[in-house]
Each structure stands twice: as C-alpha cells, then as structure tokens.
Tab-separated table of C-alpha atoms and ligand atoms in Angstrom:
chain	number	residue	atom	x	y	z
A	1	MET	CA	30.132	-10.416	-8.107
A	2	THR	CA	31.373	-7.271	-6.329
A	3	PRO	CA	31.906	-7.551	-2.543
A	4	GLU	CA	29.168	-4.897	-2.064
A	5	ARG	CA	26.631	-6.940	-4.007
A	6	HIS	CA	27.617	-10.101	-2.146
A	7	GLN	CA	27.080	-8.279	1.175
A	8	ARG	CA	23.756	-6.941	-0.017
A	9	ILE	CA	22.495	-10.427	-0.892
A	10	LEU	CA	23.733	-11.846	2.426
A	11	SER	CA	21.887	-9.127	4.299
A	12	MET	CA	18.709	-9.714	2.294
A	13	LEU	CA	18.929	-13.457	3.033
A	14	ALA	CA	19.418	-12.843	6.755
A	15	HIS	CA	16.134	-10.907	6.847
A	16	ARG	CA	14.020	-13.368	4.853
A	17	GLN	CA	10.877	-14.660	6.595
A	18	PRO	CA	10.185	-18.106	5.103
A	19	ASP	CA	7.109	-18.545	7.311
A	20	LEU	CA	5.314	-15.499	5.928
A	21	THR	CA	3.754	-15.622	2.480
A	22	VAL	CA	1.136	-14.226	0.129
A	23	CYS	CA	-1.196	-16.078	-2.225
A	24	MET	CA	-2.483	-14.061	-5.180
A	25	GLU	CA	-5.757	-15.624	-6.265
A	26	GLY	CA	-6.479	-14.464	-9.797
A	27	VAL	CA	-4.698	-11.131	-9.438
A	28	HIS	CA	-3.843	-10.432	-13.074
A	29	LYS	CA	-3.094	-6.785	-13.835
A	30	PRO	CA	0.662	-6.656	-14.452
A	31	HIS	CA	1.187	-3.455	-12.429
A	32	ASN	CA	-0.600	-5.011	-9.449
A	33	LEU	CA	1.346	-8.269	-9.651
A	34	ALA	CA	4.608	-6.338	-9.884
A	35	ALA	CA	3.708	-4.086	-6.935
A	36	VAL	CA	2.658	-7.046	-4.748
A	37	VAL	CA	5.914	-8.927	-5.364
A	38	ARG	CA	7.983	-5.745	-4.898
A	39	THR	CA	6.438	-5.142	-1.468
A	40	CYS	CA	6.956	-8.813	-0.565
A	41	ASP	CA	10.660	-8.484	-1.340
A	42	ALA	CA	10.873	-5.252	0.661
A	43	ILE	CA	9.519	-6.780	3.876
A	44	GLY	CA	11.318	-10.111	3.492
A	45	VAL	CA	8.795	-12.537	1.985
A	46	SER	CA	10.904	-15.102	0.128
A	47	ALA	CA	8.230	-16.961	-1.851
A	48	VAL	CA	4.701	-16.178	-3.017
A	49	HIS	CA	1.925	-18.298	-4.503
A	50	ALA	CA	-0.039	-17.388	-7.613
A	51	VAL	CA	-3.267	-19.007	-8.794
A	52	TRP	CA	-3.888	-18.372	-12.507
A	53	LYS	CA	-7.519	-18.628	-13.569
A	54	ASN	CA	-6.579	-19.183	-17.229
A	55	GLU	CA	-3.592	-19.515	-19.508
A	56	GLN	CA	-3.838	-16.000	-20.907
A	57	MET	CA	-3.569	-14.400	-17.467
A	58	ARG	CA	-0.710	-16.683	-16.597
A	59	ALA	CA	1.147	-15.700	-19.748
A	60	SER	CA	0.847	-11.945	-19.236
A	61	GLY	CA	0.824	-11.919	-15.442
A	62	GLY	CA	3.559	-14.469	-14.897
A	63	ILE	CA	6.137	-12.176	-16.395
A	64	ALA	CA	5.167	-9.271	-14.143
A	65	ALA	CA	5.205	-11.486	-11.059
A	66	GLY	CA	8.457	-13.153	-12.066
A	67	SER	CA	10.265	-9.960	-13.027
A	68	GLN	CA	11.295	-9.911	-9.403
A	69	ASN	CA	14.119	-12.478	-9.418
A	70	TRP	CA	14.507	-12.397	-5.664
A	71	VAL	CA	11.082	-13.703	-4.708
A	72	ASP	CA	10.184	-17.245	-5.790
A	73	VAL	CA	6.773	-17.604	-7.427
A	74	HIS	CA	4.909	-20.916	-7.045
A	75	ASN	CA	2.230	-21.330	-9.700
A	76	TYR	CA	-1.110	-23.170	-9.485
A	77	THR	CA	-4.095	-23.616	-11.762
A	78	ASN	CA	-6.610	-23.798	-8.924
A	79	THR	CA	-7.080	-22.386	-5.453
A	80	LYS	CA	-7.578	-25.704	-3.688
A	81	ASP	CA	-4.103	-26.941	-4.638
A	82	ALA	CA	-2.507	-23.677	-3.561
A	83	ILE	CA	-4.142	-23.527	-0.128
A	84	THR	CA	-3.622	-27.261	0.467
A	85	GLU	CA	0.090	-26.788	-0.147
A	86	ILE	CA	0.214	-23.726	2.136
A	87	LYS	CA	-1.610	-25.571	4.922
A	88	LYS	CA	0.845	-28.457	4.629
A	89	GLN	CA	3.495	-25.934	5.630
A	90	GLY	CA	1.600	-25.313	8.896
A	91	MET	CA	0.551	-21.750	8.171
A	92	GLN	CA	-2.537	-19.923	9.411
A	93	VAL	CA	-4.444	-18.896	6.297
A	94	LEU	CA	-5.966	-15.403	6.292
A	95	VAL	CA	-8.205	-14.248	3.476
A	96	THR	CA	-8.565	-10.516	2.848
A	97	ASN	CA	-12.304	-10.227	2.408
A	98	LEU	CA	-14.803	-7.412	2.817
A	99	SER	CA	-17.261	-9.512	4.839
A	100	ASP	CA	-19.183	-9.093	8.091
A	101	LYS	CA	-17.250	-11.873	9.797
A	102	ALA	CA	-13.879	-10.362	8.946
A	103	VAL	CA	-11.786	-9.083	11.866
A	104	ASP	CA	-9.662	-5.941	11.765
A	105	PHE	CA	-6.299	-6.945	10.236
A	106	ARG	CA	-4.439	-5.473	13.222
A	107	GLU	CA	-5.978	-8.024	15.607
A	108	ILE	CA	-4.007	-10.869	14.035
A	109	ASP	CA	-0.764	-12.310	15.452
A	110	TYR	CA	1.555	-12.252	12.419
A	111	THR	CA	4.512	-13.704	14.296
A	112	LYS	CA	2.855	-17.103	13.688
A	113	PRO	CA	3.518	-18.802	10.338
A	114	THR	CA	1.067	-16.895	8.122
A	115	ALA	CA	-0.272	-16.844	4.574
A	116	ILE	CA	-2.351	-13.922	3.294
A	117	ILE	CA	-4.756	-14.551	0.406
A	118	LEU	CA	-5.378	-11.643	-1.967
A	119	GLY	CA	-8.442	-11.706	-4.207
A	120	GLN	CA	-8.914	-10.803	-7.853
A	121	GLU	CA	-9.139	-7.109	-8.777
A	122	LYS	CA	-12.801	-7.189	-9.704
A	123	PHE	CA	-14.381	-10.161	-7.962
A	124	GLY	CA	-12.292	-10.554	-4.822
A	125	ALA	CA	-11.468	-13.930	-3.259
A	126	SER	CA	-13.301	-17.067	-4.418
A	127	ASP	CA	-15.736	-19.136	-2.360
A	128	VAL	CA	-13.173	-21.939	-2.168
A	129	ALA	CA	-10.612	-19.548	-0.688
A	130	LYS	CA	-13.117	-18.229	1.834
A	131	GLU	CA	-14.113	-21.746	2.874
A	132	MET	CA	-10.573	-23.039	3.236
A	133	ALA	CA	-9.186	-19.976	5.053
A	134	ASP	CA	-8.953	-19.937	8.851
A	135	GLN	CA	-9.953	-16.284	9.178
A	136	ASP	CA	-11.273	-13.328	7.151
A	137	ILE	CA	-9.431	-10.057	7.685
A	138	ILE	CA	-10.414	-6.542	6.667
A	139	ILE	CA	-8.632	-3.195	6.495
A	140	PRO	CA	-10.969	-0.528	7.909
A	141	MET	CA	-12.245	2.121	5.492
A	142	VAL	CA	-14.283	5.234	6.291
A	143	GLY	CA	-14.750	6.744	2.823
A	144	MET	CA	-17.036	6.235	-0.142
A	145	VAL	CA	-14.966	3.727	-2.148
A	146	GLN	CA	-15.898	0.088	-1.689
A	147	SER	CA	-12.387	-1.343	-1.565
A	148	LEU	CA	-8.680	-0.610	-1.816
A	149	ASN	CA	-6.404	-1.472	-4.710
A	150	VAL	CA	-5.144	-5.043	-4.163
A	151	SER	CA	-1.432	-4.143	-4.058
A	152	VAL	CA	-2.251	-1.419	-1.535
A	153	ALA	CA	-4.197	-3.873	0.649
A	154	ASN	CA	-1.283	-6.312	0.472
A	155	ALA	CA	1.187	-3.639	1.608
A	156	VAL	CA	-0.942	-2.429	4.506
A	157	VAL	CA	-1.247	-5.972	5.896
A	158	LEU	CA	2.399	-6.902	5.242
A	159	TYR	CA	3.756	-3.788	6.949
A	160	GLU	CA	1.682	-4.653	10.022
A	161	ALA	CA	3.297	-8.117	9.905
A	162	GLN	CA	6.714	-6.463	9.511
A	163	ARG	CA	6.030	-4.208	12.516
A	164	GLN	CA	5.083	-7.156	14.734
A	165	ARG	CA	7.972	-9.334	13.569
A	166	GLU	CA	10.472	-6.518	14.001
A	167	LEU	CA	9.246	-5.983	17.590
A	168	ALA	CA	9.504	-9.735	18.212
A	169	GLY	CA	13.125	-9.775	17.006
A	170	MET	CA	12.385	-12.013	14.039
A	171	TYR	CA	14.540	-10.152	11.483
A	172	GLY	CA	18.242	-10.778	10.922
A	173	LYS	CA	18.065	-14.399	12.057
A	174	SER	CA	18.828	-16.158	8.750
A	175	THR	CA	16.061	-18.720	8.983
A	176	ILE	CA	15.892	-19.362	5.234
A	177	ASP	CA	16.769	-22.896	4.105
A	178	GLU	CA	20.287	-23.635	2.862
A	179	ASP	CA	19.180	-24.579	-0.680
A	180	THR	CA	17.449	-21.265	-1.321
A	181	ARG	CA	20.382	-19.467	0.246
A	182	GLN	CA	22.937	-21.117	-2.024
A	183	ARG	CA	20.750	-20.646	-5.085
A	184	MET	CA	20.222	-16.918	-4.428
A	185	LEU	CA	23.922	-16.353	-3.855
A	186	PHE	CA	24.719	-18.261	-7.051
A	187	GLU	CA	22.067	-16.512	-9.167
A	188	GLY	CA	23.037	-13.131	-7.725
A	189	GLY	CA	26.455	-13.632	-9.285
A	190	HIS	CA	24.995	-14.788	-12.620
A	191	PRO	CA	22.063	-12.518	-13.427
B	1	MET	CA	-31.015	10.446	-3.095
B	2	THR	CA	-31.988	7.285	-1.154
B	3	PRO	CA	-31.907	7.526	2.659
B	4	GLU	CA	-29.127	4.874	2.674
B	5	ARG	CA	-26.925	6.930	0.379
B	6	HIS	CA	-27.604	10.058	2.401
B	7	GLN	CA	-26.544	8.220	5.579
B	8	ARG	CA	-23.428	6.893	3.861
B	9	ILE	CA	-22.348	10.400	2.842
B	10	LEU	CA	-23.046	11.785	6.323
B	11	SER	CA	-20.921	9.042	7.864
B	12	MET	CA	-18.097	9.659	5.365
B	13	LEU	CA	-18.196	13.379	6.173
B	14	ALA	CA	-18.078	12.746	9.924
B	15	HIS	CA	-14.827	10.806	9.475
B	16	ARG	CA	-13.051	13.290	7.175
B	17	GLN	CA	-9.661	14.573	8.407
B	18	PRO	CA	-9.222	18.036	6.863
B	19	ASP	CA	-5.830	18.460	8.552
B	20	LEU	CA	-4.283	15.421	6.865
B	21	THR	CA	-3.309	15.587	3.214
B	22	VAL	CA	-1.093	14.220	0.460
B	23	CYS	CA	0.829	16.119	-2.214
B	24	MET	CA	1.623	14.115	-5.376
B	25	GLU	CA	4.675	15.691	-6.944
B	26	GLY	CA	4.819	14.577	-10.571
B	27	VAL	CA	3.121	11.233	-9.957
B	28	HIS	CA	1.718	10.576	-13.425
B	29	LYS	CA	0.845	6.943	-14.091
B	30	PRO	CA	-2.958	6.808	-14.109
B	31	HIS	CA	-3.154	3.591	-12.057
B	32	ASN	CA	-0.909	5.106	-9.379
B	33	LEU	CA	-2.875	8.370	-9.223
B	34	ALA	CA	-6.120	6.440	-8.958
B	35	ALA	CA	-4.763	4.152	-6.214
B	36	VAL	CA	-3.388	7.088	-4.187
B	37	VAL	CA	-6.697	8.967	-4.258
B	38	ARG	CA	-8.655	5.783	-3.499
B	39	THR	CA	-6.584	5.141	-0.370
B	40	CYS	CA	-6.955	8.801	0.640
B	41	ASP	CA	-10.729	8.479	0.467
B	42	ALA	CA	-10.616	5.227	2.448
B	43	ILE	CA	-8.767	6.721	5.417
B	44	GLY	CA	-10.611	10.073	5.369
B	45	VAL	CA	-8.350	12.506	3.504
B	46	SER	CA	-10.743	15.084	2.034
B	47	ALA	CA	-8.430	16.974	-0.327
B	48	VAL	CA	-5.121	16.208	-2.060
B	49	HIS	CA	-2.620	18.355	-3.946
B	50	ALA	CA	-1.174	17.483	-7.353
B	51	VAL	CA	1.832	19.124	-8.997
B	52	TRP	CA	1.842	18.527	-12.769
B	53	LYS	CA	5.257	18.793	-14.397
B	54	ASN	CA	3.759	19.379	-17.851
B	55	GLU	CA	0.430	19.738	-19.611
B	56	GLN	CA	0.439	16.262	-21.085
B	57	MET	CA	0.732	14.621	-17.682
B	58	ARG	CA	-1.944	16.873	-16.323
B	59	ALA	CA	-4.291	15.931	-19.165
B	60	SER	CA	-3.918	12.164	-18.721
B	61	GLY	CA	-3.282	12.109	-14.986
B	62	GLY	CA	-5.902	14.639	-13.969
B	63	ILE	CA	-8.675	12.357	-15.065
B	64	ALA	CA	-7.363	9.419	-13.037
B	65	ALA	CA	-6.901	11.590	-9.948
B	66	GLY	CA	-10.260	13.279	-10.409
B	67	SER	CA	-12.207	10.095	-11.110
B	68	GLN	CA	-12.656	9.998	-7.375
B	69	ASN	CA	-15.454	12.546	-6.906
B	70	TRP	CA	-15.218	12.443	-3.132
B	71	VAL	CA	-11.689	13.733	-2.719
B	72	ASP	CA	-10.971	17.285	-3.894
B	73	VAL	CA	-7.865	17.677	-6.059
B	74	HIS	CA	-5.973	21.002	-5.945
B	75	ASN	CA	-3.746	21.444	-9.006
B	76	TYR	CA	-0.418	23.283	-9.297
B	77	THR	CA	2.174	23.758	-12.013
B	78	ASN	CA	5.112	23.906	-9.616
B	79	THR	CA	6.137	22.460	-6.290
B	80	LYS	CA	6.905	25.756	-4.587
B	81	ASP	CA	3.329	27.004	-4.960
B	82	ALA	CA	1.915	23.724	-3.665
B	83	ILE	CA	4.091	23.536	-0.549
B	84	THR	CA	3.677	27.257	0.159
B	85	GLU	CA	-0.105	26.788	0.150
B	86	ILE	CA	0.146	23.703	2.377
B	87	LYS	CA	2.407	25.519	4.856
B	88	LYS	CA	-0.070	28.403	5.000
B	89	GLN	CA	-2.533	25.870	6.378
B	90	GLY	CA	-0.156	25.222	9.290
B	91	MET	CA	0.781	21.672	8.377
B	92	GLN	CA	4.007	19.830	9.090
B	93	VAL	CA	5.409	18.833	5.692
B	94	LEU	CA	6.904	15.341	5.404
B	95	VAL	CA	8.658	14.215	2.256
B	96	THR	CA	8.926	10.493	1.542
B	97	ASN	CA	12.532	10.218	0.509
B	98	LEU	CA	15.075	7.403	0.481
B	99	SER	CA	17.823	9.486	2.107
B	100	ASP	CA	20.239	9.038	5.002
B	101	LYS	CA	18.618	11.791	7.015
B	102	ALA	CA	15.146	10.284	6.708
B	103	VAL	CA	13.552	8.971	9.904
B	104	ASP	CA	11.430	5.837	10.116
B	105	PHE	CA	7.875	6.852	9.162
B	106	ARG	CA	6.522	5.325	12.394
B	107	GLU	CA	8.424	7.864	14.529
B	108	ILE	CA	6.212	10.725	13.313
B	109	ASP	CA	3.243	12.154	15.242
B	110	TYR	CA	0.476	12.129	12.638
B	111	THR	CA	-2.145	13.551	14.978
B	112	LYS	CA	-0.601	16.955	14.151
B	113	PRO	CA	-1.796	18.691	10.952
B	114	THR	CA	0.256	16.798	8.362
B	115	ALA	CA	1.009	16.803	4.636
B	116	ILE	CA	2.858	13.908	3.011
B	117	ILE	CA	4.762	14.558	-0.216
B	118	LEU	CA	5.001	11.682	-2.689
B	119	GLY	CA	7.673	11.767	-5.391
B	120	GLN	CA	7.550	10.908	-9.054
B	121	GLU	CA	7.618	7.217	-10.052
B	122	LYS	CA	11.093	7.299	-11.555
B	123	PHE	CA	12.935	10.267	-10.060
B	124	GLY	CA	11.387	10.620	-6.612
B	125	ALA	CA	10.822	13.985	-4.919
B	126	SER	CA	12.442	17.128	-6.329
B	127	ASP	CA	15.182	19.179	-4.657
B	128	VAL	CA	12.678	21.976	-4.035
B	129	ALA	CA	10.378	19.575	-2.193
B	130	LYS	CA	13.255	18.217	-0.110
B	131	GLU	CA	14.424	21.738	0.790
B	132	MET	CA	10.973	23.009	1.724
B	133	ALA	CA	9.888	19.937	3.711
B	134	ASP	CA	10.266	19.842	7.497
B	135	GLN	CA	11.308	16.207	7.614
B	136	ASP	CA	12.286	13.269	5.370
B	137	ILE	CA	10.562	9.989	6.165
B	138	ILE	CA	11.355	6.475	4.976
B	139	ILE	CA	9.564	3.140	5.056
B	140	PRO	CA	12.086	0.460	6.047
B	141	MET	CA	12.963	-2.173	3.436
B	142	VAL	CA	15.104	-5.303	3.877
B	143	GLY	CA	15.008	-6.769	0.361
B	144	MET	CA	16.795	-6.237	-2.935
B	145	VAL	CA	14.424	-3.699	-4.549
B	146	GLN	CA	15.422	-0.056	-4.205
B	147	SER	CA	11.971	1.364	-3.516
B	148	LEU	CA	8.271	0.628	-3.179
B	149	ASN	CA	5.568	1.524	-5.658
B	150	VAL	CA	4.407	5.087	-4.895
B	151	SER	CA	0.773	4.185	-4.203
B	152	VAL	CA	1.977	1.430	-1.872
B	153	ALA	CA	4.251	3.872	0.005
B	154	ASN	CA	1.347	6.305	0.321
B	155	ALA	CA	-0.899	3.617	1.816
B	156	VAL	CA	1.662	2.370	4.322
B	157	VAL	CA	2.187	5.900	5.686
B	158	LEU	CA	-1.518	6.835	5.634
B	159	TYR	CA	-2.582	3.703	7.495
B	160	GLU	CA	-0.039	4.543	10.211
B	161	ALA	CA	-1.646	8.010	10.385
B	162	GLN	CA	-5.096	6.354	10.540
B	163	ARG	CA	-3.930	4.069	13.372
B	164	GLN	CA	-2.630	6.992	15.433
B	165	ARG	CA	-5.673	9.173	14.771
B	166	GLU	CA	-8.071	6.344	15.579
B	167	LEU	CA	-6.292	5.778	18.917
B	168	ALA	CA	-6.446	9.535	19.600
B	169	GLY	CA	-10.207	9.575	18.989
B	170	MET	CA	-9.958	11.857	15.969
B	171	TYR	CA	-12.493	10.012	13.782
B	172	GLY	CA	-16.234	10.644	13.819
B	173	LYS	CA	-15.876	14.242	14.973
B	174	SER	CA	-17.169	16.036	11.819
B	175	THR	CA	-14.404	18.620	11.632
B	176	ILE	CA	-14.846	19.283	7.924
B	177	ASP	CA	-15.896	22.830	6.977
B	178	GLU	CA	-19.552	23.570	6.316
B	179	ASP	CA	-19.025	24.564	2.650
B	180	THR	CA	-17.426	21.247	1.707
B	181	ARG	CA	-20.062	19.435	3.711
B	182	GLN	CA	-22.943	21.107	1.881
B	183	ARG	CA	-21.273	20.672	-1.496
B	184	MET	CA	-20.656	16.940	-0.965
B	185	LEU	CA	-24.215	16.367	0.189
B	186	PHE	CA	-25.516	18.290	-2.819
B	187	GLU	CA	-23.237	16.558	-5.347
B	188	GLY	CA	-23.955	13.178	-3.795
B	189	GLY	CA	-27.554	13.658	-4.795
B	190	HIS	CA	-26.666	14.839	-8.315
B	191	PRO	CA	-23.909	12.576	-9.590
C	201	LIG	C1	-10.642	-4.469	-5.445
C	201	LIG	S1	-10.707	-5.657	-4.214
C	201	LIG	C2	-12.038	-6.737	-4.712
C	201	LIG	C3	-13.369	-6.154	-4.431
C	201	LIG	C4	-14.483	-7.159	-4.637
C	201	LIG	N1	-15.590	-6.477	-5.239
C	201	LIG	C5	-14.884	-7.743	-3.281
C	201	LIG	O1	-15.953	-7.418	-2.789
C	201	LIG	O2	-14.117	-8.558	-2.745
C	201	LIG	C6	-9.344	-6.702	-4.618
C	201	LIG	C7	-8.665	-7.321	-3.442
C	201	LIG	O3	-8.028	-6.322	-2.677
C	201	LIG	C8	-8.020	-6.690	-1.302
C	201	LIG	N2	-8.715	-5.637	-0.536
C	201	LIG	C9	-9.167	-4.462	-1.025
C	201	LIG	N3	-9.685	-3.709	-0.052
C	201	LIG	C10	-9.555	-4.416	1.100
C	201	LIG	C11	-9.878	-4.152	2.465
C	201	LIG	N4	-10.439	-3.013	2.868
C	201	LIG	N5	-9.596	-5.115	3.374
C	201	LIG	C12	-9.015	-6.266	2.998
C	201	LIG	N6	-8.683	-6.558	1.731
C	201	LIG	C13	-8.935	-5.645	0.787
C	201	LIG	C14	-8.656	-8.050	-1.239
C	201	LIG	O4	-7.650	-9.024	-1.409
C	201	LIG	C15	-9.560	-8.036	-2.463
C	201	LIG	O5	-9.889	-9.333	-2.892
C	202	LIG	C1	9.652	4.518	-7.043
C	202	LIG	S1	9.904	5.730	-5.818
C	202	LIG	C2	11.153	6.804	-6.496
C	202	LIG	C3	12.500	6.213	-6.461
C	202	LIG	C4	13.578	7.206	-6.820
C	202	LIG	N1	14.559	6.529	-7.604
C	202	LIG	C5	14.208	7.808	-5.560
C	202	LIG	O1	15.341	7.454	-5.253
C	202	LIG	O2	13.540	8.596	-4.900
C	202	LIG	C6	8.497	6.761	-5.991
C	202	LIG	C7	8.029	7.366	-4.717
C	202	LIG	O3	7.502	6.357	-3.860
C	202	LIG	C8	7.719	6.715	-2.515
C	202	LIG	N2	8.526	5.655	-1.872
C	202	LIG	C9	8.900	4.489	-2.433
C	202	LIG	N3	9.569	3.730	-1.555
C	202	LIG	C10	9.623	4.425	-0.395
C	202	LIG	C11	10.161	4.160	0.900
C	202	LIG	N4	10.778	2.991	1.189
C	202	LIG	N5	10.034	5.107	1.838
C	202	LIG	C12	9.397	6.262	1.577
C	202	LIG	N6	8.862	6.561	0.380
C	202	LIG	C13	8.954	5.651	-0.597
C	202	LIG	C14	8.361	8.081	-2.534
C	202	LIG	O4	7.336	9.042	-2.538
C	202	LIG	C15	9.064	8.082	-3.888
C	202	LIG	O5	9.325	9.375	-4.351
C-alpha cells in the first residue's frame, strides 16, 4: 500500500460515525442501492442494513450495495430482525414516510445515535417498519410529484445529519471500533 | 379538472422560484435526468436547462428529462449558449466541481438569483462551464469515494437553497410569470 493510500484510509476511519446508519427496506434498483451506499460512505456511515424481500432482489441488489467495499452491508430477510438489531444498538429509529404524523426532517437531533429507514421505490416503508420506528420524518415538497427518488431522500437527510454532527465536533474523533479499523486497513492493502 | 387538482396546481404555482435553476451539462443517464427534474419540481424550480453533447443522448435523455410535465426543459447543443442565456437572466452561476478553489456549498447565498451547473456522470463539468461560472462549489465528503451521484449532488445543493429561501420567506409569493401560470393551469386540465 502506498503511503498516500494508507493516509487516505486513516483519514476516512477517523471520520467514521458508527452511531449513524441507514436501513434500506426493499430498495432494489441497483442504481439506487449504489447511490445510497456511495452517499453513506461520503458522509461517514460505516455500516448499513439491507432487508431483501426475496432472493432475486438480494442477488441483483446485493452486488450493487456491496460494490462499495468501504461500507459494511448487514443483510436481513425481514424488517423485524433488522430493526430489532438496530434498536439493540440503542439507536433512535426514524422512518422516512410521507404521512400526516411525520415531522420535518430538520427538526430531528441527529447527534444522537440514529438509524434512518428508507422504503421501497414503489411502495415505500412497510407497516412493520412504521410500527417499530420511533418517529416518521418527511422532506418538504412543494411541487406536483408525490415523492423524491429514494437515494435523493437518503442524501438530503444524511447531509442534514452531517451538518449537525460537524457543528457538534463529531468528525475526526476516530470512534470506530478497533476490529473494523484493523480490517479496513488490512483490506485496503489487499483489494 | 377536479377542484382538488386545480387547487394543487395553484399551490404549486405559488411556490415556484423562477430565479432558481439548474443546468445539466451532458448528464445523460435517464434515471439521473429523471431524478434531477423530480427534485427540481419538489423544491419549486420551474425551468431547467439541458446541454446535450450529441443527438443520441438528446434522444434518450430528453424523454427522461421531459417526462416531468411540470418543469420546463430548455435544450441547448453547447454549454456556451446555455450559460450565456442564464447570465442574461441576471443569475449567479455556480458550477459543482471537485476543485481546490471550490467553496463549501453552504457558504453560498441562494436567495440571490442562482443557477447551478451539474456535470456529466463520468467527466464532470467542462472547461467552458468552469471558465464561465462565477464560483465553484463543492459538497464535503469524508469517505473513500471520489464523488457523489449527480442527482444526489443536485438534491443536496437544492435543499440548502430551499432551506435558505424558506427562512427568507420566499415561498408562497407567486412570482412566476403570467404566461407560464396560464399555460400550466391549461395543461393541467388537458394532460
Ligand atoms: C418513491 S418513495 C415511495 C413512495 C411511496 N408511494 C410512498 O407513499 O411511500 C421511496 C422512498 O423514498 C423516500 N422518500 C421519498 N420522498 C420522500 C420525502 N419527501 N420525505 C421522506 N422520504 C422520502 C422514502 O424512504 C420512501 O419510502
Ligand atoms: C460523478 S460526478 C463527476 C466526477 C468527475 N470525475 C469529476 O471529477 O468532476 C458528476 C457530477 O456530480 C456532481 N458532484 C458529485 N459529487 C460532488 C461534490 N462532492 N460536490 C459537488 N458536486 C458534486 C457534479 O455536478 C459532477 O460534475
């Protein structure tokens, strides 16, 4: 590994936010999966969760999601298991949902340990996700379209989280666990 | 047209921001074009500009960009013509560009008349665009990927513009010109 690449990986690791994550619930278009994970990497999300509604989606979508070596993808076959695991980690669970009880996404405190649930391209988040989540959030829209593209919605919320965490001095603190750190440094030298 | 639909169109028109626009320079993947225009509609951009590098891209991309009936698409065959037209309208021209002289996108005052130039998926913005623009802007990234998806970058910048304009009380003022207003109301009744 060149010294430059080593430095680059160290810097990336120092900015990782292990207590901020995304759960993709049935998102399955490869370009959306790839764009979600790419944005996660860019703002420092170290691991995401993916719920696959069937084997076919997992097969095609898993590759797109996993093409990003630098973000770990945890896979599930149902939503309940995914959210149960996330809650075990002490995170507030926010579901992006175009409902009346949803609050504006900017009202949330993202400096708390947070997981954001993204719904499927066509049908949105499931009833199970909506029941298990602590809060519905919505990105305001004033046009004629009914919703945003899912990777766009993910980015708008994550960059608000990035803004708040940057202001709170949460970047550059190297809070990622030592195992992940060692693994990333090792894999970065053996791509 | 039902009274509900009529109301919906009136509300959309009241929120339109004619002095905020996007110029897609060679963006050509249909899903990206569609996602850019969809986000534009959602935050109140009434017209976008598209520079097509060749006829083939225009043929496939034009449909994706135009599928959104509610946002006007102005087409060009070269960047110079597009930016010249935009400058005639008195807009500050910002180019999203991963350069050293780029400023953080949040430092910009988006309450001014503003055009945001988006670069091509693979090669980014052209030299002509970079020369003609008033300012380079960048969205900060702390991961390993080199860049964001173009429709994601568009959304992150536009939602910052929306935040600033909302705070400044610029929504709900019906500043769109009477011609566009009449046309949209007419077309909304004859889809
Ligand atoms: C295309 S939308 C799904 C639309 C679906 N018909 C519904 O009503 O939920 C796909 C996903 O993008 C996200 N999304 C899109 N627009 C959003 C908005 N304005 N606010 C919050 N999330 C949004 C949500 O995660 C949603 O499940
Ligand atoms: C995939 S990028 C192009 C990358 C290209 N290799 C370059 O260096 O410009 C496509 C477009 O997305 C936008 N973009 C992506 N990431 C960005 C960022 N971090 N800041 C500003 N714009 C970005 C720009 O419009 C860019 O031209």
